[in-house]
PDB file of C-alpha atoms and ligand atoms in Angstrom:
ATOM      1  CA  MET A 139      60.775-154.611-135.464  1.00 94.00           C
ATOM      2  CA  SER A 140      60.929-157.625-137.774  1.00 97.00           C
ATOM      3  CA  LEU A 141      58.944-157.961-141.025  1.00 97.00           C
ATOM      4  CA  LYS A 142      57.000-160.758-139.343  1.00 97.00           C
ATOM      5  CA  GLU A 143      55.925-158.377-136.588  1.00 96.00           C
ATOM      6  CA  VAL A 144      54.976-155.749-139.158  1.00 97.00           C
ATOM      7  CA  LYS A 145      52.818-158.285-140.998  1.00 96.00           C
ATOM      8  CA  LYS A 146      51.222-159.442-137.745  1.00 96.00           C
ATOM      9  CA  TYR A 147      50.406-155.820-136.942  1.00 95.00           C
ATOM     10  CA  ILE A 148      48.814-155.248-140.359  1.00 95.00           C
ATOM     11  CA  ASN A 149      46.883-158.484-140.193  1.00 96.00           C
ATOM     12  CA  THR A 150      45.550-158.330-136.661  1.00 96.00           C
ATOM     13  CA  ASN A 151      45.320-154.667-135.673  1.00 94.00           C
ATOM     14  CA  ARG A 152      41.640-153.739-135.361  1.00 92.00           C
ATOM     15  CA  ARG A 153      39.803-150.775-134.010  1.00 91.00           C
ATOM     16  CA  ASP A 154      36.164-149.914-133.883  1.00 92.00           C
ATOM     17  CA  PHE A 155      34.721-146.636-135.087  1.00 93.00           C
ATOM     18  CA  ALA A 156      33.096-144.061-132.813  1.00 91.00           C
ATOM     19  CA  ASP A 157      29.319-143.857-132.738  1.00 90.00           C
ATOM     20  CA  LYS A 158      28.695-140.631-134.629  1.00 93.00           C
ATOM     21  CA  PRO A 159      25.628-141.134-136.798  1.00 95.00           C
ATOM     22  CA  PHE A 160      25.062-139.568-140.182  1.00 97.00           C
ATOM     23  CA  ASN A 161      21.584-140.070-141.612  1.00 96.00           C
ATOM     24  CA  GLU A 162      19.213-138.959-144.361  1.00 96.00           C
ATOM     25  CA  GLU A 163      17.624-136.289-142.148  1.00 96.00           C
ATOM     26  CA  MET A 164      20.963-134.751-141.154  1.00 96.00           C
ATOM     27  CA  ALA A 165      22.313-134.775-144.700  1.00 97.00           C
ATOM     28  CA  SER A 166      21.667-131.563-146.622  1.00 98.00           C
ATOM     29  CA  ASN A 167      19.638-131.889-149.832  1.00 97.00           C
ATOM     30  CA  ASP A 168      22.635-130.442-151.658  1.00 97.00           C
ATOM     31  CA  PRO A 169      25.841-132.522-151.543  1.00 98.00           C
ATOM     32  CA  VAL A 170      28.081-129.521-152.230  1.00 98.00           C
ATOM     33  CA  GLU A 171      26.555-127.828-149.184  1.00 98.00           C
ATOM     34  CA  GLN A 172      27.133-131.086-147.265  1.00 98.00           C
ATOM     35  CA  TYR A 173      30.786-131.130-148.405  1.00 98.00           C
ATOM     36  CA  SER A 174      31.102-127.597-147.097  1.00 98.00           C
ATOM     37  CA  ILE A 175      29.576-128.528-143.700  1.00 98.00           C
ATOM     38  CA  TRP A 176      31.954-131.489-143.308  1.00 98.00           C
ATOM     39  CA  PHE A 177      34.879-129.427-144.607  1.00 98.00           C
ATOM     40  CA  LYS A 178      34.375-126.849-141.844  1.00 98.00           C
ATOM     41  CA  GLU A 179      34.434-129.676-139.287  1.00 97.00           C
ATOM     42  CA  ALA A 180      37.629-131.033-140.890  1.00 97.00           C
ATOM     43  CA  MET A 181      39.174-127.557-140.624  1.00 97.00           C
ATOM     44  CA  SER A 182      38.550-127.488-136.880  1.00 95.00           C
ATOM     45  CA  SER A 183      39.787-131.064-136.344  1.00 95.00           C
ATOM     46  CA  ASN A 184      43.524-130.534-136.819  1.00 92.00           C
ATOM     47  CA  ILE A 185      43.548-132.568-140.023  1.00 96.00           C
ATOM     48  CA  VAL A 186      46.710-132.173-142.100  1.00 96.00           C
ATOM     49  CA  ASP A 187      45.766-130.814-145.545  1.00 97.00           C
ATOM     50  CA  PRO A 188      41.969-131.252-145.309  1.00 98.00           C
ATOM     51  CA  TYR A 189      41.818-130.156-148.975  1.00 98.00           C
ATOM     52  CA  ALA A 190      43.907-133.171-150.079  1.00 98.00           C
ATOM     53  CA  ALA A 191      42.120-135.812-152.136  1.00 98.00           C
ATOM     54  CA  CYS A 192      42.978-138.857-154.188  1.00 98.00           C
ATOM     55  CA  LEU A 193      42.173-138.349-157.871  1.00 99.00           C
ATOM     56  CA  SER A 194      41.651-141.404-160.044  1.00 99.00           C
ATOM     57  CA  THR A 195      41.751-141.248-163.820  1.00 98.00           C
ATOM     58  CA  VAL A 196      41.600-143.956-166.452  1.00 98.00           C
ATOM     59  CA  ASP A 197      43.487-144.116-169.744  1.00 97.00           C
ATOM     60  CA  ASN A 198      42.022-145.252-173.052  1.00 96.00           C
ATOM     61  CA  SER A 199      42.984-148.874-172.422  1.00 97.00           C
ATOM     62  CA  GLY A 200      40.915-148.866-169.214  1.00 97.00           C
ATOM     63  CA  ARG A 201      43.868-148.748-166.826  1.00 98.00           C
ATOM     64  CA  PRO A 202      43.336-146.584-163.739  1.00 98.00           C
ATOM     65  CA  SER A 203      45.883-144.323-161.988  1.00 98.00           C
ATOM     66  CA  SER A 204      45.446-142.612-158.631  1.00 98.00           C
ATOM     67  CA  ARG A 205      47.353-139.811-156.979  1.00 98.00           C
ATOM     68  CA  ILE A 206      46.924-137.299-154.155  1.00 98.00           C
ATOM     69  CA  LEU A 207      46.369-133.659-155.039  1.00 98.00           C
ATOM     70  CA  TYR A 208      44.788-130.577-153.549  1.00 98.00           C
ATOM     71  CA  ILE A 209      41.194-129.496-154.166  1.00 98.00           C
ATOM     72  CA  ARG A 210      41.728-125.747-154.316  1.00 98.00           C
ATOM     73  CA  ASP A 211      38.131-124.601-154.832  1.00 98.00           C
ATOM     74  CA  PHE A 212      34.632-126.016-154.940  1.00 97.00           C
ATOM     75  CA  ASN A 213      31.195-124.721-155.834  1.00 94.00           C
ATOM     76  CA  ARG A 214      27.924-125.903-157.413  1.00 92.00           C
ATOM     77  CA  ASP A 215      29.791-126.533-160.690  1.00 95.00           C
ATOM     78  CA  GLY A 216      32.434-128.786-159.209  1.00 98.00           C
ATOM     79  CA  PHE A 217      35.768-129.343-157.525  1.00 98.00           C
ATOM     80  CA  ILE A 218      38.852-127.578-158.886  1.00 98.00           C
ATOM     81  CA  PHE A 219      42.463-128.753-158.764  1.00 98.00           C
ATOM     82  CA  TYR A 220      45.627-127.464-160.459  1.00 98.00           C
ATOM     83  CA  THR A 221      48.267-129.434-162.247  1.00 98.00           C
ATOM     84  CA  ASN A 222      50.367-129.874-165.366  1.00 98.00           C
ATOM     85  CA  TYR A 223      48.158-130.560-168.401  1.00 98.00           C
ATOM     86  CA  ASP A 224      50.911-132.727-169.975  1.00 98.00           C
ATOM     87  CA  SER A 225      51.232-134.976-166.905  1.00 98.00           C
ATOM     88  CA  LYS A 226      50.024-138.568-166.806  1.00 98.00           C
ATOM     89  CA  LYS A 227      46.705-137.421-165.313  1.00 98.00           C
ATOM     90  CA  GLY A 228      46.478-134.774-168.052  1.00 98.00           C
ATOM     91  CA  SER A 229      46.895-137.355-170.797  1.00 98.00           C
ATOM     92  CA  ASP A 230      44.398-139.706-169.099  1.00 98.00           C
ATOM     93  CA  ILE A 231      41.819-136.891-168.933  1.00 98.00           C
ATOM     94  CA  LEU A 232      42.371-136.130-172.606  1.00 98.00           C
ATOM     95  CA  GLU A 233      41.588-139.755-173.450  1.00 97.00           C
ATOM     96  CA  ASN A 234      38.792-140.235-170.914  1.00 98.00           C
ATOM     97  CA  ASN A 235      37.293-137.318-169.023  1.00 98.00           C
ATOM     98  CA  TYR A 236      35.582-139.405-166.338  1.00 98.00           C
ATOM     99  CA  GLY A 237      37.357-139.164-162.992  1.00 98.00           C
ATOM    100  CA  ALA A 238      36.870-139.757-159.282  1.00 99.00           C
ATOM    101  CA  LEU A 239      38.027-137.920-156.181  1.00 99.00           C
ATOM    102  CA  ASN A 240      38.308-139.541-152.778  1.00 98.00           C
ATOM    103  CA  VAL A 241      38.646-137.457-149.635  1.00 98.00           C
ATOM    104  CA  PHE A 242      39.640-139.314-146.458  1.00 98.00           C
ATOM    105  CA  TRP A 243      39.523-137.642-143.072  1.00 98.00           C
ATOM    106  CA  GLY A 244      40.658-140.430-140.736  1.00 96.00           C
ATOM    107  CA  GLU A 245      40.439-138.288-137.613  1.00 96.00           C
ATOM    108  CA  LEU A 246      36.697-137.853-138.284  1.00 97.00           C
ATOM    109  CA  GLU A 247      36.246-141.396-139.606  1.00 97.00           C
ATOM    110  CA  ARG A 248      34.867-139.928-142.803  1.00 98.00           C
ATOM    111  CA  GLN A 249      35.277-140.516-146.503  1.00 98.00           C
ATOM    112  CA  ILE A 250      33.738-138.580-149.407  1.00 98.00           C
ATOM    113  CA  ARG A 251      33.660-140.218-152.836  1.00 98.00           C
ATOM    114  CA  ILE A 252      32.997-138.017-155.844  1.00 98.00           C
ATOM    115  CA  LYS A 253      32.558-139.135-159.456  1.00 98.00           C
ATOM    116  CA  GLY A 254      32.372-136.670-162.285  1.00 98.00           C
ATOM    117  CA  LEU A 255      33.413-135.316-165.632  1.00 98.00           C
ATOM    118  CA  ILE A 256      36.676-133.389-165.804  1.00 98.00           C
ATOM    119  CA  LYS A 257      37.233-130.296-167.923  1.00 98.00           C
ATOM    120  CA  LYS A 258      39.886-127.585-167.965  1.00 98.00           C
ATOM    121  CA  VAL A 259      38.843-124.391-166.174  1.00 98.00           C
ATOM    122  CA  ASP A 260      39.012-121.163-168.184  1.00 98.00           C
ATOM    123  CA  ASP A 261      42.348-119.409-168.600  1.00 98.00           C
ATOM    124  CA  SER A 262      41.399-116.479-166.375  1.00 98.00           C
ATOM    125  CA  THR A 263      40.678-118.828-163.412  1.00 98.00           C
ATOM    126  CA  SER A 264      44.037-120.577-163.888  1.00 98.00           C
ATOM    127  CA  ASP A 265      45.843-117.232-164.287  1.00 98.00           C
ATOM    128  CA  LYS A 266      44.346-115.898-161.087  1.00 98.00           C
ATOM    129  CA  TYR A 267      45.354-118.995-159.105  1.00 98.00           C
ATOM    130  CA  PHE A 268      48.833-119.092-160.656  1.00 98.00           C
ATOM    131  CA  ASN A 269      49.447-115.406-159.929  1.00 98.00           C
ATOM    132  CA  ASP A 270      48.656-115.947-156.240  1.00 97.00           C
ATOM    133  CA  ARG A 271      51.160-118.829-155.901  1.00 97.00           C
ATOM    134  CA  PRO A 272      54.556-118.308-154.256  1.00 97.00           C
ATOM    135  CA  ARG A 273      57.258-117.427-156.795  1.00 98.00           C
ATOM    136  CA  ALA A 274      59.141-120.677-156.133  1.00 98.00           C
ATOM    137  CA  SER A 275      56.032-122.693-157.040  1.00 98.00           C
ATOM    138  CA  GLN A 276      55.600-120.626-160.212  1.00 98.00           C
ATOM    139  CA  ILE A 277      59.198-121.384-161.198  1.00 98.00           C
ATOM    140  CA  GLY A 278      58.582-125.048-160.373  1.00 98.00           C
ATOM    141  CA  ALA A 279      55.640-125.144-162.782  1.00 98.00           C
ATOM    142  CA  TRP A 280      57.980-123.993-165.593  1.00 98.00           C
ATOM    143  CA  ALA A 281      60.859-126.263-164.621  1.00 98.00           C
ATOM    144  CA  SER A 282      58.971-129.514-164.071  1.00 98.00           C
ATOM    145  CA  ASP A 283      57.780-131.535-167.043  1.00 97.00           C
ATOM    146  CA  GLN A 284      55.556-133.390-164.626  1.00 97.00           C
ATOM    147  CA  SER A 285      55.479-137.190-165.027  1.00 96.00           C
ATOM    148  CA  GLN A 286      58.327-137.220-167.610  1.00 97.00           C
ATOM    149  CA  LYS A 287      61.560-139.123-166.924  1.00 97.00           C
ATOM    150  CA  ILE A 288      64.592-137.032-165.957  1.00 97.00           C
ATOM    151  CA  LYS A 289      68.228-138.066-165.654  1.00 98.00           C
ATOM    152  CA  ASN A 290      68.730-136.963-162.076  1.00 98.00           C
ATOM    153  CA  ARG A 291      67.852-134.272-159.494  1.00 98.00           C
ATOM    154  CA  LYS A 292      70.581-132.038-160.926  1.00 98.00           C
ATOM    155  CA  GLU A 293      68.723-131.782-164.228  1.00 98.00           C
ATOM    156  CA  LEU A 294      65.682-130.405-162.386  1.00 98.00           C
ATOM    157  CA  GLU A 295      67.794-128.026-160.316  1.00 98.00           C
ATOM    158  CA  SER A 296      69.516-126.585-163.386  1.00 98.00           C
ATOM    159  CA  LYS A 297      66.142-125.993-165.021  1.00 98.00           C
ATOM    160  CA  ILE A 298      65.006-124.172-161.868  1.00 98.00           C
ATOM    161  CA  LYS A 299      68.135-121.985-162.125  1.00 98.00           C
ATOM    162  CA  PHE A 300      67.452-121.367-165.824  1.00 98.00           C
ATOM    163  CA  TYR A 301      63.914-120.098-165.169  1.00 98.00           C
ATOM    164  CA  GLU A 302      64.978-118.086-162.097  1.00 98.00           C
ATOM    165  CA  ASP A 303      67.417-116.218-164.366  1.00 98.00           C
ATOM    166  CA  LYS A 304      64.954-115.928-167.226  1.00 98.00           C
ATOM    167  CA  PHE A 305      62.229-114.368-165.045  1.00 98.00           C
ATOM    168  CA  LYS A 306      64.535-112.293-162.788  1.00 97.00           C
ATOM    169  CA  GLY A 307      62.797-109.067-161.745  1.00 96.00           C
ATOM    170  CA  ILE A 308      59.658-109.692-163.815  1.00 97.00           C
ATOM    171  CA  ASN A 309      56.245-111.246-163.193  1.00 97.00           C
ATOM    172  CA  ILE A 310      56.165-114.933-164.036  1.00 98.00           C
ATOM    173  CA  PRO A 311      53.466-115.806-166.591  1.00 98.00           C
ATOM    174  CA  ARG A 312      51.504-119.046-166.280  1.00 98.00           C
ATOM    175  CA  PRO A 313      52.882-121.793-168.524  1.00 98.00           C
ATOM    176  CA  SER A 314      50.221-122.734-171.087  1.00 98.00           C
ATOM    177  CA  ASN A 315      50.500-126.403-170.039  1.00 98.00           C
ATOM    178  CA  TRP A 316      49.753-125.682-166.378  1.00 98.00           C
ATOM    179  CA  GLY A 317      46.315-124.862-164.992  1.00 98.00           C
ATOM    180  CA  GLY A 318      43.120-125.992-163.375  1.00 98.00           C
ATOM    181  CA  TYR A 319      40.631-128.740-163.992  1.00 98.00           C
ATOM    182  CA  ASN A 320      37.063-128.846-162.747  1.00 98.00           C
ATOM    183  CA  LEU A 321      35.529-132.173-161.837  1.00 98.00           C
ATOM    184  CA  SER A 322      31.797-131.665-162.261  1.00 98.00           C
ATOM    185  CA  PRO A 323      30.087-134.281-160.051  1.00 98.00           C
ATOM    186  CA  TYR A 324      27.229-136.557-161.011  1.00 98.00           C
ATOM    187  CA  GLN A 325      27.550-138.702-157.882  1.00 98.00           C
ATOM    188  CA  ILE A 326      28.778-137.963-154.337  1.00 98.00           C
ATOM    189  CA  GLU A 327      28.828-140.342-151.386  1.00 98.00           C
ATOM    190  CA  PHE A 328      29.352-139.374-147.747  1.00 98.00           C
ATOM    191  CA  TRP A 329      30.658-142.178-145.542  1.00 98.00           C
ATOM    192  CA  GLN A 330      30.689-142.041-141.766  1.00 98.00           C
ATOM    193  CA  GLY A 331      32.346-144.825-139.767  1.00 97.00           C
ATOM    194  CA  ARG A 332      30.093-146.488-137.175  1.00 96.00           C
ATOM    195  CA  PRO A 333      30.704-149.294-134.659  1.00 94.00           C
ATOM    196  CA  SER A 334      30.861-152.933-135.767  1.00 94.00           C
ATOM    197  CA  ARG A 335      31.411-151.898-139.420  1.00 94.00           C
ATOM    198  CA  LEU A 336      27.743-150.795-139.651  1.00 95.00           C
ATOM    199  CA  HIS A 337      28.746-147.551-141.307  1.00 97.00           C
ATOM    200  CA  ASP A 338      26.453-144.831-142.637  1.00 98.00           C
ATOM    201  CA  ARG A 339      26.602-144.193-146.378  1.00 98.00           C
ATOM    202  CA  ILE A 340      24.498-141.452-147.928  1.00 98.00           C
ATOM    203  CA  LEU A 341      24.651-141.313-151.705  1.00 98.00           C
ATOM    204  CA  TYR A 342      23.604-138.404-153.924  1.00 98.00           C
ATOM    205  CA  VAL A 343      23.010-139.013-157.616  1.00 98.00           C
ATOM    206  CA  LYS A 344      22.224-136.259-160.102  1.00 98.00           C
ATOM    207  CA  GLU A 345      19.040-137.131-162.003  1.00 97.00           C
ATOM    208  CA  ASN A 346      17.521-134.623-164.449  1.00 96.00           C
ATOM    209  CA  ASN A 347      19.729-131.957-162.913  1.00 95.00           C
ATOM    210  CA  GLN A 348      18.383-132.653-159.399  1.00 97.00           C
ATOM    211  CA  TRP A 349      20.254-134.362-156.573  1.00 98.00           C
ATOM    212  CA  VAL A 350      18.527-137.507-155.315  1.00 98.00           C
ATOM    213  CA  LYS A 351      19.573-138.901-151.922  1.00 97.00           C
ATOM    214  CA  SER A 352      19.625-142.531-150.865  1.00 97.00           C
ATOM    215  CA  ARG A 353      21.276-144.800-148.299  1.00 98.00           C
ATOM    216  CA  LEU A 354      23.700-147.573-149.190  1.00 98.00           C
ATOM    217  CA  SER A 355      24.397-150.673-147.173  1.00 98.00           C
ATOM    218  CA  PRO A 356      27.862-150.570-145.593  1.00 98.00           C
TER     219      PRO A 356
HETATM  220  C1  FMN B 500      49.901-134.005-150.226  1.00 51.87           C
HETATM  221  C2  FMN B 500      50.113-133.971-151.706  1.00 51.87           C
HETATM  222  C3  FMN B 500      49.571-132.927-152.451  1.00 51.87           C
HETATM  223  C4  FMN B 500      49.758-132.864-153.835  1.00 51.87           C
HETATM  224  N1  FMN B 500      49.135-131.871-154.544  1.00 51.87           N
HETATM  225  C5  FMN B 500      49.245-131.855-155.888  1.00 51.87           C
HETATM  226  C6  FMN B 500      48.517-130.908-156.675  1.00 51.87           C
HETATM  227  O1  FMN B 500      47.724-130.083-156.162  1.00 51.87           O
HETATM  228  N2  FMN B 500      48.700-130.930-158.025  1.00 51.87           N
HETATM  229  C7  FMN B 500      49.513-131.839-158.640  1.00 51.87           C
HETATM  230  O2  FMN B 500      49.654-131.802-159.854  1.00 51.87           O
HETATM  231  N3  FMN B 500      50.181-132.773-157.927  1.00 51.87           N
HETATM  232  C8  FMN B 500      50.054-132.807-156.584  1.00 51.87           C
HETATM  233  N4  FMN B 500      50.731-133.769-155.848  1.00 51.87           N
HETATM  234  C9  FMN B 500      51.601-134.735-156.573  1.00 51.87           C
HETATM  235  C10 FMN B 500      50.749-135.868-157.178  1.00 51.87           C
HETATM  236  O3  FMN B 500      50.407-136.817-156.188  1.00 51.87           O
HETATM  237  C11 FMN B 500      51.450-136.568-158.337  1.00 51.87           C
HETATM  238  O4  FMN B 500      52.731-137.029-157.937  1.00 51.87           O
HETATM  239  C12 FMN B 500      51.646-135.669-159.557  1.00 51.87           C
HETATM  240  O5  FMN B 500      50.505-134.857-159.785  1.00 51.87           O
HETATM  241  C13 FMN B 500      51.928-136.490-160.820  1.00 51.87           C
HETATM  242  O6  FMN B 500      50.861-137.364-161.043  1.00 51.87           O
HETATM  243  P1  FMN B 500      50.620-138.051-162.483  1.00 51.87           P
HETATM  244  O7  FMN B 500      51.974-138.513-162.951  1.00 51.87           O
HETATM  245  O8  FMN B 500      49.691-139.187-162.208  1.00 51.87           O
HETATM  246  O9  FMN B 500      50.012-137.010-163.376  1.00 51.87           O
HETATM  247  C14 FMN B 500      50.532-133.855-154.478  1.00 51.87           C
HETATM  248  C15 FMN B 500      51.062-134.910-153.725  1.00 51.87           C
HETATM  249  C16 FMN B 500      50.838-134.971-152.374  1.00 51.87           C
HETATM  250  C17 FMN B 500      51.364-136.157-151.601  1.00 51.87           C
END
């Protein structure tokens, strides 16, 4: 296929969305409960990694960065993900703790947009999650200075070997620069695709510690 054909495909390929309404009456009064309802539907829809989300952060000069990661827990207090605290996202969060998560479930024609404040979870929560990870992932957390430049793949592989030897036969402790963050939401939007681009958008905004629901124009 030529580049011209690729571009034609991108430019002209159109599909309509199914007619599956989502309205104010159907939407729970609690957006975390609503996330849970949609999550269960995502789980039974053969979606690859339904817990994957795009996290956006912004550095202190106002420049945004986005990347996919896994939301590993959620509750009334927020959405938890695990990462390296010294990574690019970690340094952004240190400078500016506002962040946004975007969950896209194409098979369900759904998007969830979450804005919130990001804070590290407590050490015991990170320890518990780290201890349950496969050993190879634990070694990886030690060996990877996430987001830093390395010479080549070999450098990473020799660090893996170094930590495999160092921790041989013993439990691997959590590195102090690896752990969880909680994004505590103040705004959550549920988007459901509808025909003719007349999509349903239900927005929840936290006002005086209460969630207030409204509808946005598509
Ligand atoms: C499907 C998928 C899942 C990922 N899950 C995580 C994750 O849970 N934690 C993480 O730190 N990076 C995860 N990554 C890697 C990130 O996208 C990113 O490369 C990494 O966190 C470094 O980002 P940063 O340099 O902006 O900090 C995942 C990537 C993909 C494609």
